[in-house]
Short mmCIF file of C-alpha atoms and ligand atoms in Angstrom, two decimals:
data_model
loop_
_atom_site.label_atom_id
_atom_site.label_comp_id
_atom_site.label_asym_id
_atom_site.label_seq_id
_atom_site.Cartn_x
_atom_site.Cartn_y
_atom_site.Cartn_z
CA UNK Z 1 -8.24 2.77 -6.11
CA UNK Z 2 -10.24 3.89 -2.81
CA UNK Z 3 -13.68 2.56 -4.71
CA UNK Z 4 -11.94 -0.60 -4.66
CA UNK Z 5 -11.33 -0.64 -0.87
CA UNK Z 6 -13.64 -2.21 1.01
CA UNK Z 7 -14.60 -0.25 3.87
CA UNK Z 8 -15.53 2.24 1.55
CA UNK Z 9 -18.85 2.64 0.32
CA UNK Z 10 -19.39 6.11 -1.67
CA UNK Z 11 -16.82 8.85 -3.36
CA UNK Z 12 -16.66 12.34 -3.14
CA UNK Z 13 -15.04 13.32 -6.11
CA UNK Z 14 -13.00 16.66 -5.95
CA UNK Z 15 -13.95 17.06 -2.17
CA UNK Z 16 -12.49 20.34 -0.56
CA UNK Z 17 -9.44 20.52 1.33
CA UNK Z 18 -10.72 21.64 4.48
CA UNK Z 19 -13.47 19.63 5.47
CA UNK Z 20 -16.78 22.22 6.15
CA UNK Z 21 -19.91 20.80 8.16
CA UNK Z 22 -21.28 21.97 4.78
CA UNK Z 23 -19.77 19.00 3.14
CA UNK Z 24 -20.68 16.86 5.78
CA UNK Z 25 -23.99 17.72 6.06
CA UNK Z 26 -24.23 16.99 1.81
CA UNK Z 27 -23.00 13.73 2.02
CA UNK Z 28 -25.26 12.75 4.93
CA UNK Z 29 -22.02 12.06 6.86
CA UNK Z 30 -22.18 11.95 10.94
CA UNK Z 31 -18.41 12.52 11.25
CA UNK Z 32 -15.43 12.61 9.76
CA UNK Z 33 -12.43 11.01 10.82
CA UNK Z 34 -8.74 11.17 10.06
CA UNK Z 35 -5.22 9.70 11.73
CA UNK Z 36 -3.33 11.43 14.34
CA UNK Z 37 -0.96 13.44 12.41
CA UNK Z 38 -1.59 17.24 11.86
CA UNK Z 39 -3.36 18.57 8.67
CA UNK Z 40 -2.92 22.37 8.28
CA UNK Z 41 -4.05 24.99 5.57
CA UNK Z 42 -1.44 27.20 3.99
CA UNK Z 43 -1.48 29.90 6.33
CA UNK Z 44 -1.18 27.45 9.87
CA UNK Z 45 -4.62 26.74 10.56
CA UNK Z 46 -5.57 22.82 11.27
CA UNK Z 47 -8.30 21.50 8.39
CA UNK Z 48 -10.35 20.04 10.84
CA UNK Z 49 -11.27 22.96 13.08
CA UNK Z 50 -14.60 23.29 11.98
CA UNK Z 51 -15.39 19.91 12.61
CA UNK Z 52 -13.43 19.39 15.60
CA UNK Z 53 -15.05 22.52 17.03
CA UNK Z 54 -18.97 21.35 15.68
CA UNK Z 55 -18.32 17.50 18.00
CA UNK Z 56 -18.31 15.78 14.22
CA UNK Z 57 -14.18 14.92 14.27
CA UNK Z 58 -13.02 10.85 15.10
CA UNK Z 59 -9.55 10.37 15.32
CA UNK Z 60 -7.82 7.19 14.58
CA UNK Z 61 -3.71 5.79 15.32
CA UNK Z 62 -1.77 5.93 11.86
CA UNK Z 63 -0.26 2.74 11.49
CA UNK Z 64 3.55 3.49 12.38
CA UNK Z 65 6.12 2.85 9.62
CA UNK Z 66 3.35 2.49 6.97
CA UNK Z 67 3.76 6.31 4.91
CA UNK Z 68 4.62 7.07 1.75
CA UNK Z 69 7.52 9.09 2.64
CA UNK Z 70 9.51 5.63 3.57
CA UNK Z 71 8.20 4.20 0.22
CA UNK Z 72 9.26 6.89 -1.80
CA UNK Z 73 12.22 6.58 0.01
CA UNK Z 74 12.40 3.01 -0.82
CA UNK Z 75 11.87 3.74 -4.83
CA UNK Z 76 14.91 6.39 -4.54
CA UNK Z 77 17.15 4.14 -3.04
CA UNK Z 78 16.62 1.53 -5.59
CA UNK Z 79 18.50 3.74 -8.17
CA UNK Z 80 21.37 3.96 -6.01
CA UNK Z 81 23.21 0.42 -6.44
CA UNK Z 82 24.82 1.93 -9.23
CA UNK Z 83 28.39 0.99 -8.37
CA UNK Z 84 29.89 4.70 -8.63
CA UNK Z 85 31.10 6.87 -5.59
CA UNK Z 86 28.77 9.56 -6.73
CA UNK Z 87 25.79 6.57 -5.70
CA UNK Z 88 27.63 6.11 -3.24
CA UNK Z 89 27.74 9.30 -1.69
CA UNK Z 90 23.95 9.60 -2.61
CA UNK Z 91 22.74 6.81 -0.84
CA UNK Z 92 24.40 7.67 2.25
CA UNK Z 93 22.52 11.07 1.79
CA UNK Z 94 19.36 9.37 1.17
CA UNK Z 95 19.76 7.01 4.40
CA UNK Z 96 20.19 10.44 6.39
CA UNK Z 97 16.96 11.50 5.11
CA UNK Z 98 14.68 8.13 4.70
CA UNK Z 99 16.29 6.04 7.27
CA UNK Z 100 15.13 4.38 10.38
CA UNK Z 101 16.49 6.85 13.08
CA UNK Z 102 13.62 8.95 13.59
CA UNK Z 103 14.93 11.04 15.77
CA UNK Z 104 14.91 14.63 14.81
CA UNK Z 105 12.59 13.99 12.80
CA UNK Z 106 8.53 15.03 12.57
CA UNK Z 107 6.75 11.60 14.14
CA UNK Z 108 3.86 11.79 11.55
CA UNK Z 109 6.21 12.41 8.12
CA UNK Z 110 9.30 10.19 9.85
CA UNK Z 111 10.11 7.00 9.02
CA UNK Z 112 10.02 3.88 11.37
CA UNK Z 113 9.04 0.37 11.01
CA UNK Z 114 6.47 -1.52 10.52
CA UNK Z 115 5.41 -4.50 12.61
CA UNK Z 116 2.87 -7.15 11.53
CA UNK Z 117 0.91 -8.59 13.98
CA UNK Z 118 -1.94 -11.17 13.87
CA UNK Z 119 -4.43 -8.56 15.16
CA UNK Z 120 -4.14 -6.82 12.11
CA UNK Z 121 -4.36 -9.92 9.48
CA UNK Z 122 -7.39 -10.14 11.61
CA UNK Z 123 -9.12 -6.52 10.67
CA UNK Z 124 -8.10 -6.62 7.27
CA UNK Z 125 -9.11 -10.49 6.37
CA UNK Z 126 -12.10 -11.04 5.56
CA UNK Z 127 -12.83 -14.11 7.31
CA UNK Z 128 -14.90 -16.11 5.02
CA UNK Z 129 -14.22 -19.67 3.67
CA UNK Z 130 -15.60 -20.72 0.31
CA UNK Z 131 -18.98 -21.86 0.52
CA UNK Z 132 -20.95 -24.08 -1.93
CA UNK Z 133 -21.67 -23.23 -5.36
CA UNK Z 134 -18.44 -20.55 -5.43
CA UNK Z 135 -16.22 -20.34 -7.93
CA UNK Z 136 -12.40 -20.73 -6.31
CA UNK Z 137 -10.11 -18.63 -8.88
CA UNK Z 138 -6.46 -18.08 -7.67
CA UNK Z 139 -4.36 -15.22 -9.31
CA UNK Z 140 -0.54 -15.04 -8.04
CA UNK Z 141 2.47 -12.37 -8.10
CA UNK Z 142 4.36 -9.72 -6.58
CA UNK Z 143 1.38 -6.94 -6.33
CA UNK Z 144 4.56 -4.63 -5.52
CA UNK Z 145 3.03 -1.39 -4.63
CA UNK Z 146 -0.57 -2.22 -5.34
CA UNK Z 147 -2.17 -0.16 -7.90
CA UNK Z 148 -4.65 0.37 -9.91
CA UNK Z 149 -3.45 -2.28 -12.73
CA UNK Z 150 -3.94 -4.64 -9.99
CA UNK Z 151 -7.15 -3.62 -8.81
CA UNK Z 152 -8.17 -3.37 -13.01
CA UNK Z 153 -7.07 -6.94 -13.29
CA UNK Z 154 -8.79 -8.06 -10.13
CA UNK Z 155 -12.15 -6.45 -10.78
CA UNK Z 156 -11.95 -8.51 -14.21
CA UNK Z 157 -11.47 -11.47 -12.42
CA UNK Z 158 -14.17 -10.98 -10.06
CA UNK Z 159 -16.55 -10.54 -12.61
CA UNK Z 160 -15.79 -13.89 -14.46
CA UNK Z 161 -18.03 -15.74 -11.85
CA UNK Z 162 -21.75 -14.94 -10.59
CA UNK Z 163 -19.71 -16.13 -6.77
CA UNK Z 164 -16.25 -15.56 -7.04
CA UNK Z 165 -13.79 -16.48 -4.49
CA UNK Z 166 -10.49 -15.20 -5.34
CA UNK Z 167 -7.52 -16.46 -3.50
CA UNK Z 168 -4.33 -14.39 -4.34
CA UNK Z 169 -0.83 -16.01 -3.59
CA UNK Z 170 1.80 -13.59 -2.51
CA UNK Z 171 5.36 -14.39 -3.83
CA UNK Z 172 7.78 -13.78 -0.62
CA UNK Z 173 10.14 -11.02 -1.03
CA UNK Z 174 13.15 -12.80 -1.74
CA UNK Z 175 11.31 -14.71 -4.53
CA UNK Z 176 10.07 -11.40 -6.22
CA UNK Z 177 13.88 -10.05 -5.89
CA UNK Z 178 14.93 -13.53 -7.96
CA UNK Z 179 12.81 -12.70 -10.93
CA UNK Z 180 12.67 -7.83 -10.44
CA UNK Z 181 16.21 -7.82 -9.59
CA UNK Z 182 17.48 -4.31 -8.13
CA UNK Z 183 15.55 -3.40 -4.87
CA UNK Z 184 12.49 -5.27 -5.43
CA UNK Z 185 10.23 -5.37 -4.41
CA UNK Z 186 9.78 -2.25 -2.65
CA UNK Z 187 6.82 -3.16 0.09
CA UNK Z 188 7.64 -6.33 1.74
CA UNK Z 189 5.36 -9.10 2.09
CA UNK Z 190 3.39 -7.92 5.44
CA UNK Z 191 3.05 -4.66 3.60
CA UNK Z 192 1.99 -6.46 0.11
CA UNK Z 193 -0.28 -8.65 2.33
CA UNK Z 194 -2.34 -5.73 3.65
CA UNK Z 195 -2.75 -4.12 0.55
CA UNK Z 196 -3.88 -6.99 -1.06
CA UNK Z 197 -6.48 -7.50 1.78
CA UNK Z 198 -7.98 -4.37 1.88
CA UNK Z 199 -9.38 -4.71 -2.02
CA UNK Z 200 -12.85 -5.54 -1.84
CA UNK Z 201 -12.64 -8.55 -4.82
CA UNK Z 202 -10.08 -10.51 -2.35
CA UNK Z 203 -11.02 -13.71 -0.01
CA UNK Z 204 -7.85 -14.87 0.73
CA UNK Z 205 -4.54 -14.12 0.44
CA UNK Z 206 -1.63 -17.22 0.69
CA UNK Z 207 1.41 -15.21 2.23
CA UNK Z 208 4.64 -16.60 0.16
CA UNK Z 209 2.99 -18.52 -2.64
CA UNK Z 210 5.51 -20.73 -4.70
CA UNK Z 211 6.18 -19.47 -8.09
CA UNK Z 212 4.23 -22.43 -9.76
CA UNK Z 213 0.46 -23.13 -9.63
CA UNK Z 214 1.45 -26.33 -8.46
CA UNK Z 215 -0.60 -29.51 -8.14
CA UNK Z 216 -0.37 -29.59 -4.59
CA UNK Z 217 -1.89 -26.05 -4.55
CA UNK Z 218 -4.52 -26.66 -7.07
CA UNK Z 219 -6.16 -29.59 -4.97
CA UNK Z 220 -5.23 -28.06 -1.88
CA UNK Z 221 -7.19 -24.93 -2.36
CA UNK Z 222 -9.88 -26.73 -4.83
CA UNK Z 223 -9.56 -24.17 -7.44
CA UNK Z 224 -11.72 -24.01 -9.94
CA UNK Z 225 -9.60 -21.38 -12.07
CA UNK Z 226 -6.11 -19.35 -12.78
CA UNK Z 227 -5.69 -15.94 -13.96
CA UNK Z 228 -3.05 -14.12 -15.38
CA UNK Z 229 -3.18 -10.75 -16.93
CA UNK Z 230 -1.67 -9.92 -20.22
CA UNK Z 231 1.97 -8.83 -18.15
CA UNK Z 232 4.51 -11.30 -19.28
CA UNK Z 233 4.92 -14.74 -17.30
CA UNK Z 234 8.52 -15.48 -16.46
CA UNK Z 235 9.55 -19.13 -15.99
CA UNK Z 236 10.39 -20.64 -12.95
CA UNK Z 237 13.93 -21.47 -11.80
CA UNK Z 238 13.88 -24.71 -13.92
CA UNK Z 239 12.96 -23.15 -16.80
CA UNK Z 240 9.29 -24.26 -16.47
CA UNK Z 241 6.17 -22.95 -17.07
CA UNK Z 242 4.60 -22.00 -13.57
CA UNK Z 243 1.31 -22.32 -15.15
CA UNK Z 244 1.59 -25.69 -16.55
CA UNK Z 245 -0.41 -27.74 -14.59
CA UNK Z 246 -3.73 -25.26 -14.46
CA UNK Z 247 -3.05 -25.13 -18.41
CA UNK Z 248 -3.09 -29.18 -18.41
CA UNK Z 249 -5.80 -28.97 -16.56
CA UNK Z 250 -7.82 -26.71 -18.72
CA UNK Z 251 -7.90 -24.14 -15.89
CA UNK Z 252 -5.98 -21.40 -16.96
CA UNK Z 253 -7.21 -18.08 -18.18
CA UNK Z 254 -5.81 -15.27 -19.37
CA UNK Z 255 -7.44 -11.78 -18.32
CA UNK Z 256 -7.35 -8.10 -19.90
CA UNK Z 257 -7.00 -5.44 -17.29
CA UNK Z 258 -7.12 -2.65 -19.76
CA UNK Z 259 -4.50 -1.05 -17.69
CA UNK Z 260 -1.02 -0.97 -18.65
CA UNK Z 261 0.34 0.26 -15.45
CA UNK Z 262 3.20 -1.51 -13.40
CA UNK Z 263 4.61 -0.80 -10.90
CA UNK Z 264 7.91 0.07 -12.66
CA UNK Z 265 6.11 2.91 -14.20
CA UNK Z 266 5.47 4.09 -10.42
CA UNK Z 267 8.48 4.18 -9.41
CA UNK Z 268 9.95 6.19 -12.39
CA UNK Z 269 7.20 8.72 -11.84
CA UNK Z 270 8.41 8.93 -8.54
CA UNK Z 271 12.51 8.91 -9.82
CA UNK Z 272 11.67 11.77 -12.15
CA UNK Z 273 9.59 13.95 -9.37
CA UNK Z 274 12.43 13.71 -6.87
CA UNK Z 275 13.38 16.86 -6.25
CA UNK Z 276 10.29 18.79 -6.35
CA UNK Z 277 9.07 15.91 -3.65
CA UNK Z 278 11.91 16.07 -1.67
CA UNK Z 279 12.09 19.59 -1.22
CA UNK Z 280 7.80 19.06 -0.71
CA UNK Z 281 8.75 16.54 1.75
CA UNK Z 282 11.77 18.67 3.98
CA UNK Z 283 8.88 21.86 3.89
CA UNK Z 284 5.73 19.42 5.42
CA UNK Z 285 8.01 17.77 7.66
CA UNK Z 286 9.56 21.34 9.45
CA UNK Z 287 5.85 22.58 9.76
CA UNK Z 288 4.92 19.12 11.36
CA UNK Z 289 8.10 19.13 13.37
CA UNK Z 290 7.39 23.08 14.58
CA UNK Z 291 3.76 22.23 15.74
CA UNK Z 292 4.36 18.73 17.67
CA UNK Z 293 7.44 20.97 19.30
CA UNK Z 294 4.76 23.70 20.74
CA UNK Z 295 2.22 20.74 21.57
CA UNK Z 296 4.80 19.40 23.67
CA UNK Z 297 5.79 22.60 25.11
CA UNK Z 298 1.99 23.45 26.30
CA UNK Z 299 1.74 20.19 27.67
CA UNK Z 300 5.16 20.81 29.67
CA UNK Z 301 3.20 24.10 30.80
CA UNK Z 302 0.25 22.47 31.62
CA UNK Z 303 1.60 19.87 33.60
CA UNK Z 304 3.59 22.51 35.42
CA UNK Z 305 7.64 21.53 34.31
CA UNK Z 306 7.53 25.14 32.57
CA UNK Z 307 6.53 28.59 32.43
O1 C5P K 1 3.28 -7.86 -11.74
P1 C5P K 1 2.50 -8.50 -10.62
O2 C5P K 1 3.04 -9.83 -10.22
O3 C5P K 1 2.30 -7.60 -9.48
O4 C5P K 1 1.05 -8.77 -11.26
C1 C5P K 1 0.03 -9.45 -10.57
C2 C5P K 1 -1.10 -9.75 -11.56
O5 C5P K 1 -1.72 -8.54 -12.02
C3 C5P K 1 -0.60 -10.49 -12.82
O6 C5P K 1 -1.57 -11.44 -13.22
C4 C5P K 1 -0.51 -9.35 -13.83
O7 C5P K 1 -0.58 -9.82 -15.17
C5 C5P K 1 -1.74 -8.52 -13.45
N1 C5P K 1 -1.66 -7.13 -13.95
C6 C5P K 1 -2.53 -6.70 -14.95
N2 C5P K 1 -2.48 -5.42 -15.42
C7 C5P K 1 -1.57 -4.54 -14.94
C8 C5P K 1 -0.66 -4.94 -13.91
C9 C5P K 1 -0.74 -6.24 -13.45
O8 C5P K 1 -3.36 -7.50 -15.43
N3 C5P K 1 -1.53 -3.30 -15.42
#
């Protein structure tokens, strides 16, 4: 999945937990850089101190509300519409520990939300219109929780085309919830959107793409292609095949990812690991909480408020 990102350009496979100038210096690497939430070893100590102490540590903002405690916490939820007390019961339990108040709770682990702005479509997009002589292939769906069936699927597309311009259309949350039912889908379309953006084989991205490849779309976009992986293709509210017209057109492919991953499988992965994660989750969040705590007690020394 991180191959397929593209600001990346090389993996370290099996890299070591704490980062040594050692490693550094073996990958040719000036720096290393990682968000603004606190990384520590078993016994306390902060994995970038060797770094941080050697001048070779960047630090970046994490992007609030974007963590994958509040997704989990989405995918646990999801089971909970159940219409039993017990559920009930459980969900309240589950809003106490995933929901939005993040008071109380560690401000790297906690849960708040996420805000989409036009600055950030900006860093993520790439930018570039079509330009002569590339193929325009448009693929379309929910990528709910973008994995590496997507990525499978979209590498396969890419390579169908010496150029390839791939335009993906986004289905808008409520449109995904007509045709997944329950909670779906879990990231919402700003979230989807990024996700999406960040994969190296993607040009464009249509935020809330209607269900059918319609004519309209086709011409509008001058596509050249449609792809569908081997995932079954529900009809649209009429009954209709959404990809009708690129089929009358003689446009329509079908594509094998080779993966058989959805994201259903993800979240029941993540259903059947709940307790070991949440009890994971309550133990990273108490050391995060306990260190921000004494950072903001030093500073209250430093800046004189206390002894
Ligand atoms: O299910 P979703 O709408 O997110 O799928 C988006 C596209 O990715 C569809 O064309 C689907 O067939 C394809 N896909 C795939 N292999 C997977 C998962 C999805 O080809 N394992």
């Amino acid at each position: 999945m991180v191959r397929a990102i593209k600001w990346v350009d090389e993996i370290v496979p099996a890299a070591p937990y704490v980062t040594t100038l050692d490693t550094l210096d073996k990958y040719n690497c000036d720096f290393c850089v990682h968000g603004n939430d606190i990384t520590l070893t078993v016994d306390g100590k902060d994995t970038y101190e060797e770094v941080k102490n050697a001048g070779r540590y960047r630090e970046c903002q994490r992007t609030q509300g974007v963590s994958t405690t509040d997704l989990v916490g989405r995918m646990l939820l999801m089971t909970k519409t159940h219409h039993s007390v017990e559920a009930t019961q459980d969900y309240k339990r589950h809003q106490d520990n995933f929901g939005k108040d993040a008071r109380g709770r560690s401000p790297w682990t906690g849960v708040s939300q996420f805000l989409q702005t036009s600055q950030k479509i900006m860093q993520f997009a790439s930018g570039k219109e079509p330009e002569p002589g590339d193929s325009i292939i448009y693929v379309a769906g929910a990528f709910d929780l973008f994995h590496i069936g997507h990525i499978d699927f979209l590498e396969k597309v890419h390579r169908l085309a010496p150029k390839p311009y791939i335009i993906v259309g986004l289905h808008f949350d409520q449109e995904v919830n007509l045709y997944k039912r329950k909670n779906y889908p879990i990231m919402n379309i700003h979230e989807r959107t990024l996700s999406v953006l960040a994969c190296r084989y993607v040009s464009e991205v249509v935020i809330g793409a209607p269900y059918s490849a319609t004519s309209d779309l086709l011409d509008h976009f001058k596509v050249d292609l449609v792809c569908h992986g081997k995932t079954e293709v529900l009809p649209d509210r009429d009954g209709s095949d959404p990809y009708a017209e690129p089929k009358r057109r003689g446009i329509f492919r079908t594509v094998d990812s080779g993966s058989c991953l959805t994201t259903d499988d993800i979240v029941q992965r993540i259903i059947k690991n709940r307790l070991e994660y949440e009890a994971r989750n309550q133990k990273k969040e108490a050391k995060e909480l306990a260190v921000f705590e004494a950072q903001q007690k030093l500073e209250r020394i430093v800046e004189g408020q206390e002894n």
